[in-house]
XYZ file of C-alpha atoms in Angstrom:
565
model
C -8.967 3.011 14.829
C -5.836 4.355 12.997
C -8.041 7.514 11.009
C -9.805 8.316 14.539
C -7.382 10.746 16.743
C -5.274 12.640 14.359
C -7.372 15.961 15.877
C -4.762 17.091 18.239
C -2.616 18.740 15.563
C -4.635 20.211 13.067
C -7.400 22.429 12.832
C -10.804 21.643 14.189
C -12.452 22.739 11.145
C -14.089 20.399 9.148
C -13.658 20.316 5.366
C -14.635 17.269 3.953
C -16.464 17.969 0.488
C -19.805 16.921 -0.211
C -21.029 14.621 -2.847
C -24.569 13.259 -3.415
C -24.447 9.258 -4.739
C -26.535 6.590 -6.097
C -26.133 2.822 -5.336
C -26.805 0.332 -7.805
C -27.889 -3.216 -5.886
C -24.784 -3.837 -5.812
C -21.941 -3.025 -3.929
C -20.372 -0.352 -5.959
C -21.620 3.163 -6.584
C -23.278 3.760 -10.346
C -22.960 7.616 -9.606
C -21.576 10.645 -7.821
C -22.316 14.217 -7.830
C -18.875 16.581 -6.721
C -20.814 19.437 -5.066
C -17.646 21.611 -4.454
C -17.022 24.092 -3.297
C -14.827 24.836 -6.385
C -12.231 26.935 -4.773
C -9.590 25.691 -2.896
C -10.152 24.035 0.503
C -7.268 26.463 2.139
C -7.361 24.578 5.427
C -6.411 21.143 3.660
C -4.560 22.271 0.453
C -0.779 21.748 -0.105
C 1.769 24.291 -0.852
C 2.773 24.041 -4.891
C 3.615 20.378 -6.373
C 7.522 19.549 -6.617
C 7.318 18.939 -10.300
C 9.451 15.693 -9.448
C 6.773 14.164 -7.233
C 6.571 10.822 -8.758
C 10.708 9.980 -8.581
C 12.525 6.684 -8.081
C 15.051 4.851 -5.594
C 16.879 2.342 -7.018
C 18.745 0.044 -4.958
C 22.700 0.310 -5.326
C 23.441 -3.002 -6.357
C 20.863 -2.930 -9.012
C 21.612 0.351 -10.291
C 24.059 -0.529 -13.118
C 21.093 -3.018 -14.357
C 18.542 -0.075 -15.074
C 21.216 2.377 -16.261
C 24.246 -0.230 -17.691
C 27.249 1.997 -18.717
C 29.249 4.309 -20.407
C 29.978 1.433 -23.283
C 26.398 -0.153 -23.068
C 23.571 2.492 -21.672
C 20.113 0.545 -21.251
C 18.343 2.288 -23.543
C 14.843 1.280 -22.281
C 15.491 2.603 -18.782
C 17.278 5.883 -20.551
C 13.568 6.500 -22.472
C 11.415 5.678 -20.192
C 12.716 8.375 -17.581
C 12.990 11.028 -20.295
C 8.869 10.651 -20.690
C 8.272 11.555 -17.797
C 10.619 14.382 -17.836
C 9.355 15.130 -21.024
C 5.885 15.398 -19.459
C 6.390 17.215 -15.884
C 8.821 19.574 -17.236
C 11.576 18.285 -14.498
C 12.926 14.926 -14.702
C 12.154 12.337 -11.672
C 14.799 12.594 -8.948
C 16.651 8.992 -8.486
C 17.500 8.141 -4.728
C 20.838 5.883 -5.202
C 20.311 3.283 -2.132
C 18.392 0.606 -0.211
C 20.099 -1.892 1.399
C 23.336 -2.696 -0.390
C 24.150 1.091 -0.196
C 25.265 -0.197 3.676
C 27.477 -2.724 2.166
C 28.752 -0.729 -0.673
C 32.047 0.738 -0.738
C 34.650 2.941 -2.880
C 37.598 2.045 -4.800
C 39.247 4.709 -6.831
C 41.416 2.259 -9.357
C 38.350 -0.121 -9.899
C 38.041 -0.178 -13.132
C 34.204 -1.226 -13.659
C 31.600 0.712 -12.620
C 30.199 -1.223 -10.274
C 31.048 -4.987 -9.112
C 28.997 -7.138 -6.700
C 30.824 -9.938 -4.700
C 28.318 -13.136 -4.003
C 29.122 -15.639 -2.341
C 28.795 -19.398 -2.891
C 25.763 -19.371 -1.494
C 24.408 -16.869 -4.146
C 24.021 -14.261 -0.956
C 24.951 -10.686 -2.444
C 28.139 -10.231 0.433
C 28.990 -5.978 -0.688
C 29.434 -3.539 -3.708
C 32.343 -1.996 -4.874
C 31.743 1.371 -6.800
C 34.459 2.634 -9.346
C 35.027 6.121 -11.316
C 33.170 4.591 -14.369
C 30.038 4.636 -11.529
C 29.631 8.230 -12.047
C 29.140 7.946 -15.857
C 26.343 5.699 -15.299
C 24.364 8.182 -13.331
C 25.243 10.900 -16.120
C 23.176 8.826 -18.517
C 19.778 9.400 -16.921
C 18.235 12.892 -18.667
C 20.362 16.218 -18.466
C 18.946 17.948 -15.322
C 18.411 14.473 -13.413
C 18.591 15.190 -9.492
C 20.538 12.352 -7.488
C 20.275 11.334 -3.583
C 23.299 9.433 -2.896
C 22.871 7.646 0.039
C 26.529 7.229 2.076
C 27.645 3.433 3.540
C 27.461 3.797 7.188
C 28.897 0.156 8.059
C 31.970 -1.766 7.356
C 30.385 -5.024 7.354
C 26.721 -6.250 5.715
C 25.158 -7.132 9.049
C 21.777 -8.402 7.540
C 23.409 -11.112 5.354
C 26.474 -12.146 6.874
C 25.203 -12.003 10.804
C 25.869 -8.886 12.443
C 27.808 -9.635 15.835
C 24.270 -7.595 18.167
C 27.423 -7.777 20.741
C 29.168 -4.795 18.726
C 28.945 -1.413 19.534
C 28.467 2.044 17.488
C 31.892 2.469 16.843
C 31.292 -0.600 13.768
C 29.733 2.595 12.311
C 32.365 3.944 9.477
C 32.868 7.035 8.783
C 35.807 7.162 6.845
C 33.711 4.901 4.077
C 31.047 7.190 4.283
C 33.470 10.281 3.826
C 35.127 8.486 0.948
C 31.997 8.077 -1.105
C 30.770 11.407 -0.485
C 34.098 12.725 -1.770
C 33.670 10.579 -4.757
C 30.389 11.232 -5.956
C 31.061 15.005 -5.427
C 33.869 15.147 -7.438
C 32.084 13.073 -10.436
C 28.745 14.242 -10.122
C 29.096 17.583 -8.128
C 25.973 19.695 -6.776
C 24.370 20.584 -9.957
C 23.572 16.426 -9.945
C 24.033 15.818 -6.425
C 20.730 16.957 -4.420
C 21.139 15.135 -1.012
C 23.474 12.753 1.102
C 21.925 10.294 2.951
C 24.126 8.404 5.417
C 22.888 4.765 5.899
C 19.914 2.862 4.877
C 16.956 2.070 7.446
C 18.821 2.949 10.765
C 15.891 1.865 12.865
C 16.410 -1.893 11.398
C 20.425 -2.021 12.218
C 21.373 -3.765 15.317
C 22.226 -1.410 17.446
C 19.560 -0.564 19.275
C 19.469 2.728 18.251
C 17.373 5.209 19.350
C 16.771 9.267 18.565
C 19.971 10.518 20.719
C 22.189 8.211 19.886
C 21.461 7.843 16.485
C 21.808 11.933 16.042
C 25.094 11.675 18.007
C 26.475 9.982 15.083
C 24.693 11.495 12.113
C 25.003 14.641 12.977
C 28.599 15.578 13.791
C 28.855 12.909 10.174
C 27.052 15.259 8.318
C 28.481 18.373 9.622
C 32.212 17.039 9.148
C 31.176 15.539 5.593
C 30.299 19.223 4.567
C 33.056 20.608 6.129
C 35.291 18.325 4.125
C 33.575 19.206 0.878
C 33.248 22.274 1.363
C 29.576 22.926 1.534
C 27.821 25.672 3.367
C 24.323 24.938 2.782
C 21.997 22.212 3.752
C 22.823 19.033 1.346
C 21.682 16.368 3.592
C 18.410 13.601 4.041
C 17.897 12.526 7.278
C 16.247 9.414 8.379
C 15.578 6.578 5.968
C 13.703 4.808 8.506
C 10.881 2.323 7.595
C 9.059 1.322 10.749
C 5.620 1.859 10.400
C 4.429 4.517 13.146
C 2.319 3.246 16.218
C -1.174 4.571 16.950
C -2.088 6.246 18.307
C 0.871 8.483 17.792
C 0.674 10.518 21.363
C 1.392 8.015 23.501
C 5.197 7.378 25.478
C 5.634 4.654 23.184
C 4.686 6.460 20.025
C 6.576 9.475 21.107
C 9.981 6.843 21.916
C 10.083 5.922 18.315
C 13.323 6.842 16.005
C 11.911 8.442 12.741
C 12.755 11.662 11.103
C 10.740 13.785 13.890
C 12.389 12.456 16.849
C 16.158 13.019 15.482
C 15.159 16.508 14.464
C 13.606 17.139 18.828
C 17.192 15.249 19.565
C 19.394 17.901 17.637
C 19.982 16.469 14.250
C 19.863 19.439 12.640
C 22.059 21.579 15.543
C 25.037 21.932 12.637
C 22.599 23.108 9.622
C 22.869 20.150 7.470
C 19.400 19.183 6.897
C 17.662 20.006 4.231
C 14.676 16.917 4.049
C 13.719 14.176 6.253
C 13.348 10.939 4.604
C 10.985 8.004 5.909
C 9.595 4.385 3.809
C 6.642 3.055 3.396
C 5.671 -0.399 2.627
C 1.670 -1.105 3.176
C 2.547 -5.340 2.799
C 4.539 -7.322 2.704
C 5.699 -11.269 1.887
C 8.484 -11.166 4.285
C 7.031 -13.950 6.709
C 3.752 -15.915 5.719
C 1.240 -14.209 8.201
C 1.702 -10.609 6.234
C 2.010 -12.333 3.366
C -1.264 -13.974 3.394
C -3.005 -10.660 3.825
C -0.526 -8.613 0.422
C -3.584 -9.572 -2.022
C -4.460 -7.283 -5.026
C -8.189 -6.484 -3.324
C -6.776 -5.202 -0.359
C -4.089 -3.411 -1.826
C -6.296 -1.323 -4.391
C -8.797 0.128 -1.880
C -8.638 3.968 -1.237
C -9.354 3.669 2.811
C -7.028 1.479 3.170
C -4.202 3.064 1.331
C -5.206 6.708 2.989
C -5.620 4.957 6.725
C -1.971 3.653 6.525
C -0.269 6.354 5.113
C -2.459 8.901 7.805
C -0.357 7.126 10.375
C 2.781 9.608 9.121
C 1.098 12.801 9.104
C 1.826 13.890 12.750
C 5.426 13.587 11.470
C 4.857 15.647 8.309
C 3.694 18.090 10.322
C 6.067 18.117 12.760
C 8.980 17.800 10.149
C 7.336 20.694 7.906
C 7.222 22.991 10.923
C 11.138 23.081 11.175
C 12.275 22.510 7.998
C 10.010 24.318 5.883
C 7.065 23.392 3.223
C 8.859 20.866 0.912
C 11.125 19.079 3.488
C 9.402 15.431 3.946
C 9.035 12.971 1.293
C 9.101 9.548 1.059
C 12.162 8.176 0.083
C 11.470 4.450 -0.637
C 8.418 2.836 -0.845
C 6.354 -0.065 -2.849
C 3.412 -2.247 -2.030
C 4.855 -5.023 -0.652
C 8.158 -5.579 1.119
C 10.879 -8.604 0.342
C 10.167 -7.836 -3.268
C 6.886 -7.526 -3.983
C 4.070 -10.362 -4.689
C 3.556 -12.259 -8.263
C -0.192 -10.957 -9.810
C -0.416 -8.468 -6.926
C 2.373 -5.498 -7.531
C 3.151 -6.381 -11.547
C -0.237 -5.700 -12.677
C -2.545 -2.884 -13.691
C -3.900 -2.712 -9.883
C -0.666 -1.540 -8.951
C -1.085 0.843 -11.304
C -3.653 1.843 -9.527
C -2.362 1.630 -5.896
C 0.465 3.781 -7.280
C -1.736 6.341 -8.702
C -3.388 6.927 -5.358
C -0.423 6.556 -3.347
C 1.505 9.665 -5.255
C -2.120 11.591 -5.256
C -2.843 11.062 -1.838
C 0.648 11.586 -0.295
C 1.192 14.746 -2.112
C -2.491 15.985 -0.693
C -1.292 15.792 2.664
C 1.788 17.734 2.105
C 4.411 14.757 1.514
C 6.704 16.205 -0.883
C 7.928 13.541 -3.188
C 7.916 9.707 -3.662
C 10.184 7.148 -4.688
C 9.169 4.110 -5.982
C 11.978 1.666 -5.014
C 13.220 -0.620 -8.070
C 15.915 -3.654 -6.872
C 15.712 -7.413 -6.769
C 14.891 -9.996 -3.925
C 17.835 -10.197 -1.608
C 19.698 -13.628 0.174
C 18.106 -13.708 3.485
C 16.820 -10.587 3.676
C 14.079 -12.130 5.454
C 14.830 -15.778 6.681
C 10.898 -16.312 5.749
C 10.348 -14.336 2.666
C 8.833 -15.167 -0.472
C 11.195 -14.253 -3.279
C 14.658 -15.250 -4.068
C 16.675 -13.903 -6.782
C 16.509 -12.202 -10.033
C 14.467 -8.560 -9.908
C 11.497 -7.322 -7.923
C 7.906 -7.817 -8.645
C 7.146 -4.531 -7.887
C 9.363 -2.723 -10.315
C 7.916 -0.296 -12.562
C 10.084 -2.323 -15.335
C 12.696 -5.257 -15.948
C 15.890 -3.505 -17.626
C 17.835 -6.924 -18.504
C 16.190 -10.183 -18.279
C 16.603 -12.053 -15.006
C 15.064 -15.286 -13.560
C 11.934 -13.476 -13.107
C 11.161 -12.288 -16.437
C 12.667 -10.931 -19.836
C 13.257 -7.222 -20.305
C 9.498 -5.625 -20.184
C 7.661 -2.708 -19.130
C 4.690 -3.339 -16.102
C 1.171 -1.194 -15.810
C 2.442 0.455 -13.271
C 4.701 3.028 -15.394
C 1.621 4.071 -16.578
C 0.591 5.334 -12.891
C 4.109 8.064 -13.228
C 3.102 8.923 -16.893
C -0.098 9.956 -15.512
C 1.467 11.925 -12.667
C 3.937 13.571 -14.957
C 1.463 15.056 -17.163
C -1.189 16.491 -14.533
C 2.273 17.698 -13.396
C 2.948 19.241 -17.077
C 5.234 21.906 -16.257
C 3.408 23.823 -13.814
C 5.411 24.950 -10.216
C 2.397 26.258 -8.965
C -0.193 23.383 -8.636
C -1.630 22.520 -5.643
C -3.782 19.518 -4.639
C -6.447 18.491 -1.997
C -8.360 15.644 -1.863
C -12.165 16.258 -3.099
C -13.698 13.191 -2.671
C -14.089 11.905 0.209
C -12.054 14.489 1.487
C -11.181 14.905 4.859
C -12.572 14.664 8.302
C -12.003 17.266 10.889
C -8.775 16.145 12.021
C -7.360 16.155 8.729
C -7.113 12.656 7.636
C -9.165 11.014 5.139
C -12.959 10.182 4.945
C -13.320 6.272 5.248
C -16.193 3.955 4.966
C -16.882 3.992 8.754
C -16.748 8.177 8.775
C -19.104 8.357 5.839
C -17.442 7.489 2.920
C -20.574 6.223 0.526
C -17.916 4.302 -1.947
C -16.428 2.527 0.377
C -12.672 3.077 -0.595
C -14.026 2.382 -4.300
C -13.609 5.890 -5.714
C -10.907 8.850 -4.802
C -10.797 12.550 -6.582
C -8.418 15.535 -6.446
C -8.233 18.777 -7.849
C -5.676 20.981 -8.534
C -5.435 24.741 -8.561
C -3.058 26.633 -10.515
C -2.435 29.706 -7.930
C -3.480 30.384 -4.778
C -6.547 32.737 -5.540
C -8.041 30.546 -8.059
C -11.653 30.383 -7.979
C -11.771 26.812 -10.271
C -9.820 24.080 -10.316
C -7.522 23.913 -13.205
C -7.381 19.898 -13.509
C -9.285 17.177 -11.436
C -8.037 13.070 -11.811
C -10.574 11.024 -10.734
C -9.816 7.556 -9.529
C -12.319 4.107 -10.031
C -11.010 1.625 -7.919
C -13.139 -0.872 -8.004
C -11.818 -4.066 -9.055
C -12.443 -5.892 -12.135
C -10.395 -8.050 -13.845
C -9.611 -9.156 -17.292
C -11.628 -12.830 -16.847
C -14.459 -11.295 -15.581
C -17.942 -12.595 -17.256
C -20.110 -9.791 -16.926
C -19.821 -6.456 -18.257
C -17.459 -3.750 -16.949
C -18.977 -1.313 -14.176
C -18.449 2.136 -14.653
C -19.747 5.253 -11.916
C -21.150 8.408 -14.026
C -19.114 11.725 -11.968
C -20.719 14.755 -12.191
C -17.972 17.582 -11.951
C -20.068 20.379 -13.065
C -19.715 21.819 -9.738
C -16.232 22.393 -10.660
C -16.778 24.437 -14.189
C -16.065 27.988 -14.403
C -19.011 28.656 -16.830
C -21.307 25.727 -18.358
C -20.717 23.903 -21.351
C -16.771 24.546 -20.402
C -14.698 22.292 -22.508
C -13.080 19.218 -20.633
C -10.200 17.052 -21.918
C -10.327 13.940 -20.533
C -7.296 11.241 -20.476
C -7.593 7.546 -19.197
C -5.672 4.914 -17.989
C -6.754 1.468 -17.948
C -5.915 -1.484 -19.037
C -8.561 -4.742 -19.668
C -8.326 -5.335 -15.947
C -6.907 -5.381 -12.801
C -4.825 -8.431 -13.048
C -3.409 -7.345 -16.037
C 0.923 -7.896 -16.144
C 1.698 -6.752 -19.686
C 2.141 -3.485 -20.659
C 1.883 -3.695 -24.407
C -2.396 -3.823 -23.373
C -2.177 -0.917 -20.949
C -2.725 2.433 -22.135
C -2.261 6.031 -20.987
C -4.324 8.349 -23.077
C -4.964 5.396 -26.265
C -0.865 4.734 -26.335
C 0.984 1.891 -25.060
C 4.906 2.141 -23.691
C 6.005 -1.429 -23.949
C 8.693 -0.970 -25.949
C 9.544 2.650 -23.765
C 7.944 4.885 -26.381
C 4.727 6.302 -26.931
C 2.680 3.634 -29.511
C -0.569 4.479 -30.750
C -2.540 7.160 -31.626
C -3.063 9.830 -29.107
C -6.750 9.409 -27.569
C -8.561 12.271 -26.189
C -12.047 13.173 -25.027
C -13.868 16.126 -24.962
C -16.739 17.137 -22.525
C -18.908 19.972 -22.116
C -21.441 18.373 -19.813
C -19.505 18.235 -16.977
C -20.374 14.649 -16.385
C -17.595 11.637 -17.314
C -18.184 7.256 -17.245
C -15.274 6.508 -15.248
C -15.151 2.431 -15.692
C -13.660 -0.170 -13.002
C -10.207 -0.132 -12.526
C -9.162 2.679 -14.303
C -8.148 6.383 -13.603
C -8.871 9.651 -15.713
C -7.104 12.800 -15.524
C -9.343 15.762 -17.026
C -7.634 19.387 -17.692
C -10.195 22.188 -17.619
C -9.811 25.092 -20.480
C -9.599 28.390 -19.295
């Protein structure tokens, strides 16, 4: 099984924490008892949070849609960034890229912002970026980080059919040069955090592997920096999106391209790098056999979610160990590729899915995620499920397209949750409580003793290093119930007393839920009593305060309780 034989790198030590449960007759747990210890796990806790965890990629093409322009900002997209700045302290960082950035090129006397030729077809062909571009990034909140991801190809291979006869030499540099001279002279490197050059370089056509792959990108990135003048690390490698094989030890696991296997091949011989970038899609409605299995219940399920995204931590690990503490993140990612899946990624299980994806990726050291936002692509799969207008995964719908009017989805409320356990603090750190981990460092599932089943996930957070108590726990109900349900909603009763400093220590709980699962509309879902439909706070502020130590957590719904000290 994928969770079994991830023993060979870490420590032998096991740390899982223990919990005593009940069981109702049915299927889901009624109760659970955290046991502790309180103090941090040290052999499975993370280095301190990057306040801009929960952060965004936003495919090229797309990116004038959230953000419009100089003459016409979007001023939905424009608020609903600055709450979640407002809330972690440090706005979201926005990765510029996807798969138009590869068919995107530069023209100084254009004099829009951004144009997109499509063809008669209605198949998106390239991009054209303009000096008016840069103004549109300089709308998202002062202090906004951008990764600017560089074309690497002269011609849109997925779209217009790639000749597989062509060499590397279709690679272009000088396009990739010219952005990265543009966007440093608009933006410069107080907006600028990373270059990435090219999108997904395991999918291109050119059967690329770790050697010859770095014998590209890194004399690129070296010569880029040269030309700009940049003496520090300022680039991302990687971007790659195949999912690692299992188990991860063997010749053909050790042959794959990904971030790790560029670094062991020299990527980094000129100094450039500075993190390694991978993506992460769990499903996916690209053909119909993965599409028949990208359903809501197997998406919101907490084994699940933590076996797939186990599969990377050998490459963590092995990224982390060169490059330092806060050098891997994610850098796209969504629950279901081509574009997500109608009542599966717009509703308040995503939400949920979301929640647990940022928690549990941070836990096991990934530095930061980016949601992807874009729109369904011409023949981006000849199979796939969507065509046109924006994706159904997107945390929101900044113009109104063939898929929907402008509107905010549950799932924003999944990044306003994140931002405020955030709140300000560059010294949190995380681990995984419940179920914890196994000995070999990845997750507790159902078969290794896992009482809920994937229904219920907890983390705590410490506030330094030496703390004896936890400063804020968010506990997670996954169990599924939805909105046309007949019987009354489950809850499980935690007990977290284990995790007070002194009894009768006040708790603050806030919740986010919605009236179910398969809930799309936002103007019903609620973080802390307040709805963001319209991209502000509406509502009155709802709290609760504990002193038992014990919380109702119902289905499908999260709570994120801050501890007083």
């Amino acid at each position: 099984m994928r969770y079994s034989a991830l023993s060979l790198y870490l420590a032998a030590i096991a740390a899982a924490q223990h919990a005593y449960v009940t069981r109702d007759t049915g299927a889901a747990l009624s109760s659970l008892t955290l046991s502790g210890p309180a103090s941090i796990p040290g052999e499975w806790t993370t280095p301190p949070l990057n306040p801009s965890l929960a952060s965004f990629s936003i495919e090229t093409a797309f990116f004038e849609d959230y953000l419009g322009n100089a003459s016409y900002p979007n001023t939905l997209s424009i608020s609903l960034f600055q709450n979640l700045m407002d809330r972690a302290g440090v706005a979201p960082q926005i990765r510029i890229g996807g798969i138009t950035a590869d068919s995107t090129t530069w023209d100084p006397d254009q004099d829009v912002a951004l144009y997109n030729y499509i063809d008669g077809t209605g198949a998106l062909v390239n991009t054209t970026l303009g000096p008016q571009f840069w103004n549109s990034v300089k709308l998202l909140p002062e202090g906004t980080r951008i990764v600017m991801t560089l074309v690497s190809q002269v011609t849109n291979w997925l779209w217009i059919g790639f000749d597989l006869a062509q060499d590397l030499e279709s690679l272009n540099y000088t396009g990739a040069l010219s952005m990265a001279e543009a966007a440093w002279a608009g933006l410069g490197p107080d907006i600028i955090s990373r270059f990435e050059i090219g999108n997904e370089p395991d999918q291109y056509p050119l059967d690329f592997d770790a050697q010859n792959y770095t014998m590209i990108w890194q004399p690129w990135s070296v010569n880029v920096s040269k030309a700009l003048d940049i003496s520090y690390p300022e680039f991302q490698v990687g971007a790659t999106v195949i999912d690692p094989l299992w188990p991860y030890n063997t010749p053909q696991a050790e042959a794959q391209f990904d971030c790790a296997s560029a670094l062991a091949a020299g990527a980094d011989d000129g100094h450039t790098v500075k993190t390694c970038s991978e993506h992460t899609y769990q499903y996916s409605v690209c053909d119909p056999i993965r599409a028949a299995v990208a359903t809501l219940s197997n998406l919101v399920n907490h084994t699940r979610l933590a076996e797939y995204l186990d599969l990377w931590q050998p490459r963590i690990h092995a990224v982390r160990s060169q490059l330092g503490p806060d050098s891997f993140v994610i850098g796209e990612f969504n629950s279901v590729s081509c574009s997500g899946r109608d009542n599966v990624s717009n509703t308040f299980g995503q939400a949920m899915w979301l929640l647990d994806t940022t928690l549990y990726a941070a836990s096991i050291n990934v530095s930061r995620v980016y949601a992807h936002q874009g729109g369904p692509l011409a023949l981006q799969s000849a199979t796939q499920l969507n065509h046109g207008g924006l994706s159904l995964y997107n945390l929101w719908y900044p113009v109104e397209n063939q898929n929907g009017p402008v509107q905010v989805f549950p799932a924003y409320s999944a990044y306003l949750f994140v931002s405020e356990l955030i709140g300000g603090s560059t010294s949190l750190q995380t681990a995984n409580i419940f179920p914890g981990r196994q000995a070999n460092g990845s997750s507790i599932t159902t078969a290794e003793g896992d009482p809920s089943a994937g229904q219920l996930s907890v983390y705590g957070y410490w506030d330094n290093p030496n703390a004896k108590y936890p400063a804020k726990l968010g506990i997670l109900n996954l169990e599924m119930y939805n909105s046309t349900a007949t019987y009354p909603r489950p809850n499980v009763t935690v007990d977290f007393s284990a995790y007070l400093a002194y009894p009768g220590q006040v708790a603050t709980a806030r919740t986010m839920t919605a009236p179910g699962a398969d809930i799309k509309e936002a103007n019903v879902t609620t973080w802390a009593g307040q709805t963001f439909a319209t991209g502000v706070a509406e509502g009155t502020l709802v709290e609760e305060y504990i002193t038992s130590g014990r919380i109702d957590v119902a289905a499908s719904s999260a709570i994120l309780i801050t501890l007083d000290s």
